[in-house]
PDB file of C-alpha atoms in Angstrom:
ATOM      1  CA  UNK A   1      -0.105  -0.061  -0.008  1.00  0.00           C
ATOM      2  CA  UNK A   2       1.470   3.756  -0.778  1.00  0.00           C
ATOM      3  CA  UNK A   3       2.394   5.279   2.344  1.00  0.00           C
ATOM      4  CA  UNK A   4       2.279   8.594   0.371  1.00  0.00           C
ATOM      5  CA  UNK A   5      -0.936  10.652   1.355  1.00  0.00           C
ATOM      6  CA  UNK A   6      -1.531  14.037   2.593  1.00  0.00           C
ATOM      7  CA  UNK A   7       1.127  16.910   1.905  1.00  0.00           C
ATOM      8  CA  UNK A   8       3.890  14.167   0.885  1.00  0.00           C
ATOM      9  CA  UNK A   9       1.477  12.818  -1.880  1.00  0.00           C
ATOM     10  CA  UNK A  10       0.686  16.551  -2.923  1.00  0.00           C
ATOM     11  CA  UNK A  11       4.388  17.368  -3.067  1.00  0.00           C
ATOM     12  CA  UNK A  12       4.884  13.904  -5.197  1.00  0.00           C
ATOM     13  CA  UNK A  13       1.903  15.076  -7.557  1.00  0.00           C
ATOM     14  CA  UNK A  14       3.948  18.571  -7.606  1.00  0.00           C
ATOM     15  CA  UNK A  15       7.113  17.187  -8.935  1.00  0.00           C
ATOM     16  CA  UNK A  16       5.152  15.302 -11.567  1.00  0.00           C
ATOM     17  CA  UNK A  17       3.999  18.391 -12.686  1.00  0.00           C
ATOM     18  CA  UNK A  18       7.621  19.981 -12.328  1.00  0.00           C
ATOM     19  CA  UNK A  19       8.622  18.921 -16.230  1.00  0.00           C
ATOM     20  CA  UNK A  20      12.016  19.017 -17.393  1.00  0.00           C
ATOM     21  CA  UNK A  21      12.699  21.393 -20.314  1.00  0.00           C
ATOM     22  CA  UNK A  22      14.721  19.158 -22.648  1.00  0.00           C
ATOM     23  CA  UNK A  23      15.124  21.925 -25.788  1.00  0.00           C
ATOM     24  CA  UNK A  24      13.059  24.705 -27.252  1.00  0.00           C
ATOM     25  CA  UNK A  25       9.285  23.599 -26.655  1.00  0.00           C
ATOM     26  CA  UNK A  26      10.109  19.957 -25.633  1.00  0.00           C
ATOM     27  CA  UNK A  27       9.777  18.590 -22.169  1.00  0.00           C
ATOM     28  CA  UNK A  28      10.039  15.476 -20.330  1.00  0.00           C
ATOM     29  CA  UNK A  29       8.040  14.497 -17.490  1.00  0.00           C
ATOM     30  CA  UNK A  30       8.219  11.614 -14.605  1.00  0.00           C
ATOM     31  CA  UNK A  31       5.445   9.755 -13.089  1.00  0.00           C
ATOM     32  CA  UNK A  32       4.502   9.213  -9.390  1.00  0.00           C
ATOM     33  CA  UNK A  33       6.989   7.280  -7.132  1.00  0.00           C
ATOM     34  CA  UNK A  34       4.690   4.467  -6.938  1.00  0.00           C
ATOM     35  CA  UNK A  35       2.112   3.832  -9.629  1.00  0.00           C
ATOM     36  CA  UNK A  36       0.496   1.092 -11.808  1.00  0.00           C
ATOM     37  CA  UNK A  37       1.863  -0.058 -15.007  1.00  0.00           C
ATOM     38  CA  UNK A  38      -0.338   1.832 -17.212  1.00  0.00           C
ATOM     39  CA  UNK A  39      -0.141   5.526 -16.752  1.00  0.00           C
ATOM     40  CA  UNK A  40      -3.088   7.711 -15.168  1.00  0.00           C
ATOM     41  CA  UNK A  41      -4.687   9.646 -18.124  1.00  0.00           C
ATOM     42  CA  UNK A  42      -5.079  12.536 -15.676  1.00  0.00           C
ATOM     43  CA  UNK A  43      -1.265  12.749 -15.068  1.00  0.00           C
ATOM     44  CA  UNK A  44      -0.642  12.938 -19.231  1.00  0.00           C
ATOM     45  CA  UNK A  45      -3.545  15.939 -19.455  1.00  0.00           C
ATOM     46  CA  UNK A  46      -1.949  17.725 -16.560  1.00  0.00           C
ATOM     47  CA  UNK A  47       1.276  17.269 -17.830  1.00  0.00           C
ATOM     48  CA  UNK A  48       0.920  18.490 -21.525  1.00  0.00           C
ATOM     49  CA  UNK A  49      -1.192  21.410 -20.038  1.00  0.00           C
ATOM     50  CA  UNK A  50       2.000  22.194 -18.071  1.00  0.00           C
ATOM     51  CA  UNK A  51       3.969  21.892 -21.397  1.00  0.00           C
ATOM     52  CA  UNK A  52       1.783  24.191 -23.307  1.00  0.00           C
ATOM     53  CA  UNK A  53       1.515  26.877 -20.181  1.00  0.00           C
ATOM     54  CA  UNK A  54       5.056  27.175 -19.964  1.00  0.00           C
ATOM     55  CA  UNK A  55       5.073  28.534 -23.567  1.00  0.00           C
ATOM     56  CA  UNK A  56       2.645  31.225 -22.691  1.00  0.00           C
ATOM     57  CA  UNK A  57       2.812  34.899 -21.341  1.00  0.00           C
ATOM     58  CA  UNK A  58       1.614  35.227 -17.917  1.00  0.00           C
ATOM     59  CA  UNK A  59      -1.306  37.606 -19.227  1.00  0.00           C
ATOM     60  CA  UNK A  60      -2.889  34.552 -21.105  1.00  0.00           C
ATOM     61  CA  UNK A  61      -4.510  31.637 -18.845  1.00  0.00           C
ATOM     62  CA  UNK A  62      -6.424  28.427 -20.498  1.00  0.00           C
ATOM     63  CA  UNK A  63     -10.040  28.213 -21.034  1.00  0.00           C
ATOM     64  CA  UNK A  64     -10.333  25.005 -22.669  1.00  0.00           C
ATOM     65  CA  UNK A  65      -8.473  21.983 -24.090  1.00  0.00           C
ATOM     66  CA  UNK A  66      -9.266  19.248 -25.901  1.00  0.00           C
ATOM     67  CA  UNK A  67      -7.192  15.716 -25.694  1.00  0.00           C
ATOM     68  CA  UNK A  68      -7.109  12.079 -27.178  1.00  0.00           C
ATOM     69  CA  UNK A  69      -5.593   9.043 -25.337  1.00  0.00           C
ATOM     70  CA  UNK A  70      -4.541   7.074 -28.103  1.00  0.00           C
ATOM     71  CA  UNK A  71      -2.188   4.667 -26.692  1.00  0.00           C
ATOM     72  CA  UNK A  72      -1.550   3.262 -23.356  1.00  0.00           C
ATOM     73  CA  UNK A  73       1.512   4.967 -21.453  1.00  0.00           C
ATOM     74  CA  UNK A  74       3.893   2.845 -19.372  1.00  0.00           C
ATOM     75  CA  UNK A  75       4.535   4.397 -15.658  1.00  0.00           C
ATOM     76  CA  UNK A  76       8.059   2.791 -15.595  1.00  0.00           C
ATOM     77  CA  UNK A  77       9.279   5.275 -18.587  1.00  0.00           C
ATOM     78  CA  UNK A  78       9.496   9.382 -18.690  1.00  0.00           C
ATOM     79  CA  UNK A  79       6.900  11.107 -21.383  1.00  0.00           C
ATOM     80  CA  UNK A  80       8.241  13.708 -23.862  1.00  0.00           C
ATOM     81  CA  UNK A  81       5.884  16.350 -24.591  1.00  0.00           C
ATOM     82  CA  UNK A  82       6.671  18.555 -27.529  1.00  0.00           C
ATOM     83  CA  UNK A  83       4.685  21.725 -27.925  1.00  0.00           C
ATOM     84  CA  UNK A  84       3.506  23.200 -31.052  1.00  0.00           C
ATOM     85  CA  UNK A  85       2.605  26.964 -31.006  1.00  0.00           C
ATOM     86  CA  UNK A  86      -0.135  27.187 -33.475  1.00  0.00           C
ATOM     87  CA  UNK A  87      -1.161  30.626 -33.159  1.00  0.00           C
ATOM     88  CA  UNK A  88      -0.514  34.041 -31.086  1.00  0.00           C
ATOM     89  CA  UNK A  89      -3.382  36.670 -31.889  1.00  0.00           C
ATOM     90  CA  UNK A  90      -4.062  39.915 -29.927  1.00  0.00           C
ATOM     91  CA  UNK A  91      -6.696  37.887 -27.575  1.00  0.00           C
ATOM     92  CA  UNK A  92      -6.067  34.099 -28.040  1.00  0.00           C
ATOM     93  CA  UNK A  93      -3.260  31.609 -28.105  1.00  0.00           C
ATOM     94  CA  UNK A  94      -2.988  28.150 -29.246  1.00  0.00           C
ATOM     95  CA  UNK A  95      -0.831  25.330 -28.394  1.00  0.00           C
ATOM     96  CA  UNK A  96      -0.975  21.656 -29.577  1.00  0.00           C
ATOM     97  CA  UNK A  97       1.298  18.925 -27.704  1.00  0.00           C
ATOM     98  CA  UNK A  98       1.932  15.590 -28.379  1.00  0.00           C
ATOM     99  CA  UNK A  99       3.006  13.013 -25.820  1.00  0.00           C
ATOM    100  CA  UNK A 100       5.460  10.277 -26.710  1.00  0.00           C
ATOM    101  CA  UNK A 101       6.801   7.320 -25.083  1.00  0.00           C
ATOM    102  CA  UNK A 102       9.636   5.507 -27.238  1.00  0.00           C
ATOM    103  CA  UNK A 103       8.841   7.149 -30.402  1.00  0.00           C
ATOM    104  CA  UNK A 104       5.308   6.402 -30.434  1.00  0.00           C
ATOM    105  CA  UNK A 105       2.703   8.936 -29.610  1.00  0.00           C
ATOM    106  CA  UNK A 106      -0.034   8.211 -26.468  1.00  0.00           C
ATOM    107  CA  UNK A 107      -1.701  11.217 -26.168  1.00  0.00           C
ATOM    108  CA  UNK A 108      -2.092  14.412 -28.103  1.00  0.00           C
ATOM    109  CA  UNK A 109      -4.151  17.877 -26.688  1.00  0.00           C
ATOM    110  CA  UNK A 110      -4.766  21.071 -28.510  1.00  0.00           C
ATOM    111  CA  UNK A 111      -5.275  23.865 -25.618  1.00  0.00           C
ATOM    112  CA  UNK A 112      -6.688  27.466 -26.229  1.00  0.00           C
ATOM    113  CA  UNK A 113      -5.561  30.647 -23.973  1.00  0.00           C
ATOM    114  CA  UNK A 114      -7.186  33.840 -23.247  1.00  0.00           C
ATOM    115  CA  UNK A 115      -6.235  37.104 -22.121  1.00  0.00           C
ATOM    116  CA  UNK A 116      -9.897  37.353 -20.363  1.00  0.00           C
ATOM    117  CA  UNK A 117     -12.149  40.251 -21.262  1.00  0.00           C
ATOM    118  CA  UNK A 118     -15.217  41.824 -19.924  1.00  0.00           C
ATOM    119  CA  UNK A 119     -18.888  40.728 -21.180  1.00  0.00           C
ATOM    120  CA  UNK A 120     -22.046  38.583 -20.428  1.00  0.00           C
ATOM    121  CA  UNK A 121     -21.843  36.582 -17.144  1.00  0.00           C
ATOM    122  CA  UNK A 122     -24.349  33.645 -16.132  1.00  0.00           C
ATOM    123  CA  UNK A 123     -23.945  30.167 -14.657  1.00  0.00           C
ATOM    124  CA  UNK A 124     -25.433  27.341 -13.351  1.00  0.00           C
ATOM    125  CA  UNK A 125     -26.550  27.202  -9.817  1.00  0.00           C
ATOM    126  CA  UNK A 126     -24.730  24.225  -7.715  1.00  0.00           C
ATOM    127  CA  UNK A 127     -27.183  21.880  -6.546  1.00  0.00           C
ATOM    128  CA  UNK A 128     -27.998  21.580  -3.041  1.00  0.00           C
ATOM    129  CA  UNK A 129     -25.501  18.491  -1.380  1.00  0.00           C
ATOM    130  CA  UNK A 130     -24.084  17.898   2.189  1.00  0.00           C
ATOM    131  CA  UNK A 131     -21.163  19.622   2.666  1.00  0.00           C
ATOM    132  CA  UNK A 132     -17.721  17.858   2.426  1.00  0.00           C
ATOM    133  CA  UNK A 133     -17.076  18.228   6.606  1.00  0.00           C
ATOM    134  CA  UNK A 134     -20.104  15.527   6.569  1.00  0.00           C
ATOM    135  CA  UNK A 135     -19.170  13.288   3.274  1.00  0.00           C
ATOM    136  CA  UNK A 136     -17.002  10.202   4.463  1.00  0.00           C
ATOM    137  CA  UNK A 137     -14.006   9.740   2.764  1.00  0.00           C
ATOM    138  CA  UNK A 138     -13.444   6.783   0.019  1.00  0.00           C
ATOM    139  CA  UNK A 139     -11.096   5.171   2.181  1.00  0.00           C
ATOM    140  CA  UNK A 140     -13.804   5.256   5.114  1.00  0.00           C
ATOM    141  CA  UNK A 141     -16.493   4.298   2.933  1.00  0.00           C
ATOM    142  CA  UNK A 142     -14.757   1.373   2.013  1.00  0.00           C
ATOM    143  CA  UNK A 143     -12.862   0.352   5.063  1.00  0.00           C
ATOM    144  CA  UNK A 144     -15.076  -2.570   5.738  1.00  0.00           C
ATOM    145  CA  UNK A 145     -14.027  -3.893   2.180  1.00  0.00           C
ATOM    146  CA  UNK A 146     -10.269  -2.739   1.577  1.00  0.00           C
ATOM    147  CA  UNK A 147      -9.906  -5.196  -1.203  1.00  0.00           C
ATOM    148  CA  UNK A 148     -12.292  -2.943  -3.178  1.00  0.00           C
ATOM    149  CA  UNK A 149     -10.173   0.119  -2.891  1.00  0.00           C
ATOM    150  CA  UNK A 150      -7.854  -1.661  -5.843  1.00  0.00           C
ATOM    151  CA  UNK A 151      -5.771   1.094  -7.651  1.00  0.00           C
ATOM    152  CA  UNK A 152      -6.572   3.894  -5.078  1.00  0.00           C
ATOM    153  CA  UNK A 153      -4.546   2.087  -1.928  1.00  0.00           C
ATOM    154  CA  UNK A 154      -1.610   1.028  -4.323  1.00  0.00           C
ATOM    155  CA  UNK A 155      -0.784   4.560  -5.553  1.00  0.00           C
ATOM    156  CA  UNK A 156      -0.364   8.098  -3.897  1.00  0.00           C
ATOM    157  CA  UNK A 157      -3.302  10.011  -3.037  1.00  0.00           C
ATOM    158  CA  UNK A 158      -2.938  13.551  -3.309  1.00  0.00           C
ATOM    159  CA  UNK A 159      -6.789  14.073  -3.887  1.00  0.00           C
ATOM    160  CA  UNK A 160      -9.216  14.086  -0.960  1.00  0.00           C
ATOM    161  CA  UNK A 161     -12.188  12.602  -3.388  1.00  0.00           C
ATOM    162  CA  UNK A 162     -15.698  12.306  -0.997  1.00  0.00           C
ATOM    163  CA  UNK A 163     -18.247  10.231  -2.967  1.00  0.00           C
ATOM    164  CA  UNK A 164     -22.022  11.723  -2.052  1.00  0.00           C
ATOM    165  CA  UNK A 165     -23.244   7.832  -2.374  1.00  0.00           C
ATOM    166  CA  UNK A 166     -21.709   4.795  -3.437  1.00  0.00           C
ATOM    167  CA  UNK A 167     -18.497   4.803  -5.529  1.00  0.00           C
ATOM    168  CA  UNK A 168     -17.647   2.817  -8.392  1.00  0.00           C
ATOM    169  CA  UNK A 169     -15.664   0.776  -5.795  1.00  0.00           C
ATOM    170  CA  UNK A 170     -18.487  -0.622  -3.736  1.00  0.00           C
ATOM    171  CA  UNK A 171     -19.248  -4.363  -4.081  1.00  0.00           C
ATOM    172  CA  UNK A 172     -20.797  -5.687  -7.265  1.00  0.00           C
ATOM    173  CA  UNK A 173     -24.546  -5.377  -6.541  1.00  0.00           C
ATOM    174  CA  UNK A 174     -24.190  -2.742  -3.709  1.00  0.00           C
ATOM    175  CA  UNK A 175     -24.731   0.137  -5.752  1.00  0.00           C
ATOM    176  CA  UNK A 176     -27.767   1.859  -6.206  1.00  0.00           C
ATOM    177  CA  UNK A 177     -28.276   3.081 -10.021  1.00  0.00           C
ATOM    178  CA  UNK A 178     -28.763   6.735  -9.873  1.00  0.00           C
ATOM    179  CA  UNK A 179     -28.682   9.019 -12.855  1.00  0.00           C
ATOM    180  CA  UNK A 180     -26.167  11.685 -11.196  1.00  0.00           C
ATOM    181  CA  UNK A 181     -22.909  11.309  -9.406  1.00  0.00           C
ATOM    182  CA  UNK A 182     -21.700  14.156  -7.234  1.00  0.00           C
ATOM    183  CA  UNK A 183     -18.217  14.130  -5.455  1.00  0.00           C
ATOM    184  CA  UNK A 184     -16.608  16.561  -3.431  1.00  0.00           C
ATOM    185  CA  UNK A 185     -12.902  17.227  -3.980  1.00  0.00           C
ATOM    186  CA  UNK A 186      -9.588  19.020  -2.993  1.00  0.00           C
ATOM    187  CA  UNK A 187      -5.899  18.423  -3.101  1.00  0.00           C
ATOM    188  CA  UNK A 188      -5.056  17.280   0.464  1.00  0.00           C
ATOM    189  CA  UNK A 189      -2.440  19.639   1.146  1.00  0.00           C
ATOM    190  CA  UNK A 190      -1.424  23.373  -0.086  1.00  0.00           C
ATOM    191  CA  UNK A 191      -0.412  24.004  -3.243  1.00  0.00           C
ATOM    192  CA  UNK A 192       1.860  26.958  -4.531  1.00  0.00           C
ATOM    193  CA  UNK A 193       0.039  30.464  -5.741  1.00  0.00           C
ATOM    194  CA  UNK A 194       0.553  29.581  -9.712  1.00  0.00           C
ATOM    195  CA  UNK A 195      -2.752  29.738 -11.152  1.00  0.00           C
ATOM    196  CA  UNK A 196      -1.087  27.110 -13.695  1.00  0.00           C
ATOM    197  CA  UNK A 197      -0.468  24.967 -11.345  1.00  0.00           C
ATOM    198  CA  UNK A 198      -4.351  24.670  -9.996  1.00  0.00           C
ATOM    199  CA  UNK A 199      -5.433  24.569 -13.366  1.00  0.00           C
ATOM    200  CA  UNK A 200      -3.042  21.431 -14.048  1.00  0.00           C
ATOM    201  CA  UNK A 201      -4.266  19.866 -10.643  1.00  0.00           C
ATOM    202  CA  UNK A 202      -7.963  20.247 -11.714  1.00  0.00           C
ATOM    203  CA  UNK A 203      -7.383  18.756 -14.869  1.00  0.00           C
ATOM    204  CA  UNK A 204      -5.485  15.672 -13.366  1.00  0.00           C
ATOM    205  CA  UNK A 205      -8.498  15.299 -10.609  1.00  0.00           C
ATOM    206  CA  UNK A 206     -11.129  15.587 -13.632  1.00  0.00           C
ATOM    207  CA  UNK A 207     -10.211  12.253 -14.846  1.00  0.00           C
ATOM    208  CA  UNK A 208     -10.341  10.259 -11.567  1.00  0.00           C
ATOM    209  CA  UNK A 209     -14.319   9.792 -11.425  1.00  0.00           C
ATOM    210  CA  UNK A 210     -15.922  11.070 -14.608  1.00  0.00           C
ATOM    211  CA  UNK A 211     -16.000   7.805 -16.206  1.00  0.00           C
ATOM    212  CA  UNK A 212     -17.279   6.107 -13.189  1.00  0.00           C
ATOM    213  CA  UNK A 213     -20.953   8.096 -13.872  1.00  0.00           C
ATOM    214  CA  UNK A 214     -21.514   5.758 -16.663  1.00  0.00           C
ATOM    215  CA  UNK A 215     -21.579   2.813 -14.253  1.00  0.00           C
ATOM    216  CA  UNK A 216     -23.493   4.756 -11.624  1.00  0.00           C
ATOM    217  CA  UNK A 217     -26.478   5.175 -14.560  1.00  0.00           C
ATOM    218  CA  UNK A 218     -26.875   1.266 -13.730  1.00  0.00           C
ATOM    219  CA  UNK A 219     -25.665   0.817 -10.414  1.00  0.00           C
ATOM    220  CA  UNK A 220     -22.426  -1.229 -11.843  1.00  0.00           C
ATOM    221  CA  UNK A 221     -19.100  -1.105 -10.216  1.00  0.00           C
ATOM    222  CA  UNK A 222     -15.361  -1.330 -11.412  1.00  0.00           C
ATOM    223  CA  UNK A 223     -13.108  -4.599 -10.961  1.00  0.00           C
ATOM    224  CA  UNK A 224     -14.235  -8.409 -11.153  1.00  0.00           C
ATOM    225  CA  UNK A 225     -17.968  -9.062 -11.475  1.00  0.00           C
ATOM    226  CA  UNK A 226     -18.093  -5.174 -12.838  1.00  0.00           C
ATOM    227  CA  UNK A 227     -16.614  -3.549 -15.494  1.00  0.00           C
ATOM    228  CA  UNK A 228     -12.895  -2.238 -16.844  1.00  0.00           C
ATOM    229  CA  UNK A 229     -12.755   1.055 -18.502  1.00  0.00           C
ATOM    230  CA  UNK A 230     -10.254   3.286 -20.268  1.00  0.00           C
ATOM    231  CA  UNK A 231     -10.530   6.891 -21.072  1.00  0.00           C
ATOM    232  CA  UNK A 232     -10.724   7.678 -25.104  1.00  0.00           C
ATOM    233  CA  UNK A 233     -10.874  11.452 -25.106  1.00  0.00           C
ATOM    234  CA  UNK A 234     -11.606  14.333 -22.839  1.00  0.00           C
ATOM    235  CA  UNK A 235     -12.581  18.151 -22.917  1.00  0.00           C
ATOM    236  CA  UNK A 236     -12.407  20.713 -20.030  1.00  0.00           C
ATOM    237  CA  UNK A 237     -13.481  24.362 -20.075  1.00  0.00           C
ATOM    238  CA  UNK A 238     -12.468  26.597 -17.314  1.00  0.00           C
ATOM    239  CA  UNK A 239     -14.899  29.232 -16.388  1.00  0.00           C
ATOM    240  CA  UNK A 240     -13.356  31.218 -13.325  1.00  0.00           C
ATOM    241  CA  UNK A 241     -10.682  31.384 -11.167  1.00  0.00           C
ATOM    242  CA  UNK A 242     -10.600  28.835  -8.432  1.00  0.00           C
ATOM    243  CA  UNK A 243      -7.921  26.946  -5.905  1.00  0.00           C
ATOM    244  CA  UNK A 244      -7.348  23.483  -6.295  1.00  0.00           C
ATOM    245  CA  UNK A 245      -6.683  22.991  -2.632  1.00  0.00           C
ATOM    246  CA  UNK A 246     -10.225  24.385  -1.849  1.00  0.00           C
ATOM    247  CA  UNK A 247     -12.929  22.139  -1.933  1.00  0.00           C
ATOM    248  CA  UNK A 248     -14.822  21.779  -5.474  1.00  0.00           C
ATOM    249  CA  UNK A 249     -17.879  19.861  -6.203  1.00  0.00           C
ATOM    250  CA  UNK A 250     -17.716  17.637  -9.238  1.00  0.00           C
ATOM    251  CA  UNK A 251     -21.659  17.161 -10.362  1.00  0.00           C
ATOM    252  CA  UNK A 252     -21.542  14.649 -13.151  1.00  0.00           C
ATOM    253  CA  UNK A 253     -24.323  12.819 -15.454  1.00  0.00           C
ATOM    254  CA  UNK A 254     -23.934  10.395 -18.250  1.00  0.00           C
ATOM    255  CA  UNK A 255     -26.397  11.233 -21.398  1.00  0.00           C
ATOM    256  CA  UNK A 256     -25.644   8.390 -23.479  1.00  0.00           C
ATOM    257  CA  UNK A 257     -23.530   4.847 -23.593  1.00  0.00           C
ATOM    258  CA  UNK A 258     -23.918   2.112 -26.611  1.00  0.00           C
ATOM    259  CA  UNK A 259     -21.178   0.181 -28.913  1.00  0.00           C
ATOM    260  CA  UNK A 260     -19.105  -0.553 -25.953  1.00  0.00           C
ATOM    261  CA  UNK A 261     -18.660   3.555 -25.037  1.00  0.00           C
ATOM    262  CA  UNK A 262     -19.949   5.766 -22.526  1.00  0.00           C
ATOM    263  CA  UNK A 263     -19.950   9.230 -22.439  1.00  0.00           C
ATOM    264  CA  UNK A 264     -20.044  11.812 -19.221  1.00  0.00           C
ATOM    265  CA  UNK A 265     -20.575  15.241 -18.627  1.00  0.00           C
ATOM    266  CA  UNK A 266     -19.383  17.152 -15.669  1.00  0.00           C
ATOM    267  CA  UNK A 267     -19.701  20.685 -13.838  1.00  0.00           C
ATOM    268  CA  UNK A 268     -17.299  21.791 -11.256  1.00  0.00           C
ATOM    269  CA  UNK A 269     -18.273  24.394  -8.408  1.00  0.00           C
ATOM    270  CA  UNK A 270     -16.287  26.014  -5.989  1.00  0.00           C
ATOM    271  CA  UNK A 271     -17.481  25.642  -2.409  1.00  0.00           C
ATOM    272  CA  UNK A 272     -19.025  29.244  -2.589  1.00  0.00           C
ATOM    273  CA  UNK A 273     -20.925  28.084  -5.579  1.00  0.00           C
ATOM    274  CA  UNK A 274     -19.249  29.384  -8.419  1.00  0.00           C
ATOM    275  CA  UNK A 275     -19.094  27.506 -11.450  1.00  0.00           C
ATOM    276  CA  UNK A 276     -15.625  27.226 -12.374  1.00  0.00           C
ATOM    277  CA  UNK A 277     -15.032  24.102 -14.949  1.00  0.00           C
ATOM    278  CA  UNK A 278     -17.014  22.050 -17.161  1.00  0.00           C
ATOM    279  CA  UNK A 279     -15.922  18.263 -18.389  1.00  0.00           C
ATOM    280  CA  UNK A 280     -16.631  16.133 -21.035  1.00  0.00           C
ATOM    281  CA  UNK A 281     -15.143  12.665 -21.603  1.00  0.00           C
ATOM    282  CA  UNK A 282     -16.005   9.435 -23.647  1.00  0.00           C
ATOM    283  CA  UNK A 283     -14.725   5.834 -22.597  1.00  0.00           C
ATOM    284  CA  UNK A 284     -14.356   2.428 -23.530  1.00  0.00           C
ATOM    285  CA  UNK A 285     -16.258   0.076 -21.036  1.00  0.00           C
ATOM    286  CA  UNK A 286     -15.948  -3.764 -21.365  1.00  0.00           C
ATOM    287  CA  UNK A 287     -17.403  -6.013 -18.687  1.00  0.00           C
ATOM    288  CA  UNK A 288     -14.786  -7.890 -16.304  1.00  0.00           C
ATOM    289  CA  UNK A 289     -15.784 -11.466 -15.311  1.00  0.00           C
ATOM    290  CA  UNK A 290     -16.474 -12.229 -11.606  1.00  0.00           C
ATOM    291  CA  UNK A 291     -13.526 -14.646 -11.612  1.00  0.00           C
ATOM    292  CA  UNK A 292     -10.439 -13.897 -13.725  1.00  0.00           C
ATOM    293  CA  UNK A 293      -9.815 -16.464 -16.166  1.00  0.00           C
ATOM    294  CA  UNK A 294      -7.467 -19.599 -15.024  1.00  0.00           C
ATOM    295  CA  UNK A 295      -8.536 -18.937 -10.950  1.00  0.00           C
ATOM    296  CA  UNK A 296     -10.561 -21.808 -10.100  1.00  0.00           C
TER     297      UNK A 296
END
């Protein structure tokens, strides 16, 4: 089991996001100290956004990104990020980032940055939910079924994740079907003030639970007797400033699932009710037998 929790895990995440500059607009990123064989998609997207942000002037902030996961990454190998400066206009800048391992593309992303301007203002209202201090942590929720913690127990946990209701790590058959999934999150420690770090950490966190929303629609779970899943693409829009080391609510639904794929959309709200970001993700979902092949 990973012993990296709290600020130690947060510091490890900051190390992961602190890319090494190789040459020009080329960067290299490492993984967390302990990780499963396959690279976590949120890590790759977060690192790609760091690489894009390193080529940007201080007056422009990311407002959207769109990425595609094309190959599984190997967590034992570094990832090289190549940034292409597509355009720098008067108000917007666009970057394209390609992530490669051993010469092969594993992820690519486009990101747009904006100077910010005055204009119309409106936003969705945050749904009424219990405050985070009244919602159990994932570890407490699964304390009686530690085998269901899976990957969460074996990797650093820099994000405090609190499901309002059962998570996808519950035992098969123990999760009621529900059309909405709501999760409180925040970095389990303190972050520096750099706004780019906070949007990159939110990008990382956005991949933790969104695909689980598809399973929630059916009362299904991850693992034996449930499903295996992988992200296919991911998009984020950043609407308002925030700190990722303050609580935020991830409110998500799944409008469609078909042909082995599921679509989920999510809204992020700061604890004060501000709508700070939105996400969309499609993933591949495959049923997993209750007993792995070859096990009597």
